[in-house]
Short mmCIF file of C-alpha atoms in Angstrom, two decimals:
data_model
loop_
_atom_site.label_atom_id
_atom_site.label_comp_id
_atom_site.label_asym_id
_atom_site.label_seq_id
_atom_site.Cartn_x
_atom_site.Cartn_y
_atom_site.Cartn_z
CA MET A 147 -12.55 -9.22 1.69
CA ILE A 148 -9.43 -7.14 2.81
CA HIS A 149 -6.15 -8.65 1.56
CA ALA A 150 -2.86 -7.50 3.26
CA ASN A 151 0.45 -8.52 1.44
CA ILE A 152 3.66 -7.89 3.13
CA THR A 153 7.18 -7.91 1.29
CA ARG A 154 10.13 -8.35 3.31
CA TYR A 155 13.82 -8.02 2.80
CA TYR A 156 16.68 -8.68 5.19
CA ASN A 157 14.09 -9.46 7.83
CA GLY A 158 12.33 -6.07 7.44
CA ILE A 159 9.36 -4.93 5.64
CA LYS A 160 10.03 -3.43 2.41
CA GLN A 161 6.48 -2.89 1.12
CA PHE A 162 2.91 -3.65 2.05
CA THR A 163 -0.23 -3.51 0.01
CA ILE A 164 -3.75 -3.49 1.38
CA SER A 165 -6.56 -3.90 -0.99
CA GLY A 166 -10.24 -4.85 -0.96
CA HIS A 167 -13.16 -4.03 1.14
CA ALA A 168 -14.29 -6.14 4.36
CA GLU A 169 -17.91 -5.66 3.88
CA SER A 170 -18.50 -6.67 7.33
CA GLY A 171 -21.38 -4.04 7.73
CA PRO A 172 -22.96 -1.37 5.95
CA TYR A 173 -21.01 1.58 4.60
CA GLY A 174 -20.17 3.70 7.53
CA TYR A 175 -20.58 0.98 9.89
CA ASP A 176 -17.89 -1.57 8.70
CA LEU A 177 -15.73 -2.06 11.86
CA VAL A 178 -13.14 -4.23 10.11
CA CYS A 179 -12.67 -1.62 7.51
CA ALA A 180 -12.53 1.15 10.07
CA GLY A 181 -10.00 -0.94 12.17
CA VAL A 182 -7.65 -1.80 9.20
CA SER A 183 -7.80 1.77 8.03
CA ALA A 184 -6.99 3.24 11.50
CA VAL A 185 -4.07 0.74 11.92
CA THR A 186 -2.47 1.31 8.59
CA PHE A 187 -2.95 5.00 8.15
CA GLY A 188 -2.10 5.68 11.69
CA SER A 189 1.24 3.61 11.48
CA VAL A 190 2.01 5.26 8.07
CA ASN A 191 1.63 8.68 9.83
CA ALA A 192 3.68 7.70 12.89
CA VAL A 193 6.49 6.75 10.44
CA LEU A 194 6.37 9.90 8.54
CA GLU A 195 6.19 11.97 11.79
CA MET A 196 8.74 10.00 13.95
CA SER A 197 11.35 8.92 11.31
CA GLY A 198 11.12 11.38 8.42
CA ALA A 199 11.33 8.70 5.99
CA ASP A 200 10.41 9.41 2.53
CA LEU A 201 7.86 6.65 1.96
CA SER A 202 6.52 5.94 -1.50
CA ILE A 203 2.63 5.94 -0.94
CA GLU A 204 -0.04 4.95 -3.62
CA GLN A 205 -3.60 5.12 -2.76
CA GLY A 206 -6.81 4.14 -4.78
CA GLY A 207 -9.14 6.98 -5.56
CA GLU A 208 -12.33 5.18 -4.28
CA GLY A 209 -10.43 3.73 -1.27
CA GLY A 210 -9.79 -0.12 -0.88
CA PHE A 211 -6.09 0.25 -2.08
CA LEU A 212 -3.02 1.42 -0.25
CA ARG A 213 0.71 0.37 -1.24
CA VAL A 214 3.41 1.89 0.85
CA THR A 215 7.07 1.16 -0.23
CA VAL A 216 10.17 1.73 2.22
CA PRO A 217 12.85 3.50 0.32
CA ASP A 218 16.52 2.31 0.07
CA GLY A 219 19.35 4.47 1.43
CA MET A 220 17.99 5.40 5.04
CA THR A 221 20.27 5.64 7.85
CA GLU A 222 20.36 2.52 10.17
CA THR A 223 18.55 4.59 13.02
CA THR A 224 15.79 5.87 10.69
CA MET A 225 15.43 2.14 9.22
CA GLU A 226 15.00 0.73 12.94
CA LYS A 227 12.24 3.33 13.69
CA VAL A 228 10.45 2.48 10.40
CA GLN A 229 10.65 -1.40 10.99
CA ILE A 230 9.47 -1.10 14.63
CA LEU A 231 6.43 0.86 13.76
CA PHE A 232 5.46 -1.28 10.76
CA GLU A 233 6.03 -4.38 12.78
CA GLY A 234 3.60 -2.89 15.37
CA MET A 235 1.23 -2.39 12.58
CA LEU A 236 1.44 -6.00 11.36
CA ILE A 237 0.80 -7.21 14.95
CA SER A 238 -2.38 -5.12 15.12
CA LEU A 239 -3.65 -6.14 11.67
CA LYS A 240 -2.99 -9.93 12.85
CA THR A 241 -5.10 -9.26 15.75
CA ILE A 242 -7.80 -8.08 13.62
CA GLU A 243 -7.36 -11.14 11.29
CA LYS A 244 -7.71 -13.62 14.27
CA GLU A 245 -11.10 -12.25 15.17
CA TYR A 246 -12.45 -11.47 11.74
CA SER A 247 -10.83 -13.94 9.44
CA ASP A 248 -13.90 -13.84 7.03
CA TYR A 249 -13.15 -10.27 6.32
CA ILE A 250 -9.26 -9.95 6.19
CA THR A 251 -6.37 -12.14 5.12
CA ILE A 252 -2.61 -11.47 5.68
CA GLN A 253 0.15 -12.90 3.61
CA ASP A 254 3.47 -12.35 5.33
#
């Protein structure tokens, strides 16, 4: 199962951790894993490209682990961009969870 843990501060996302494997299909055909990966990595890439924020990113060597931390000290404009993009990511993840709750759980 994939576990997504969201840590908030002042009504914003400070950190999120995605861990585990969905195992909803054979390797290479796991739609839940592919969807979660696309949503999370796409969101991180969008934040990096659109805001220039210097995110702290940790990944597991074999996959199945991603932790992203939003740094302190960003301008208000940059923080707004980061939060909008990560809240959009969370909405997408919750949509996946709604359809595939046997394979993903979100703690927000």
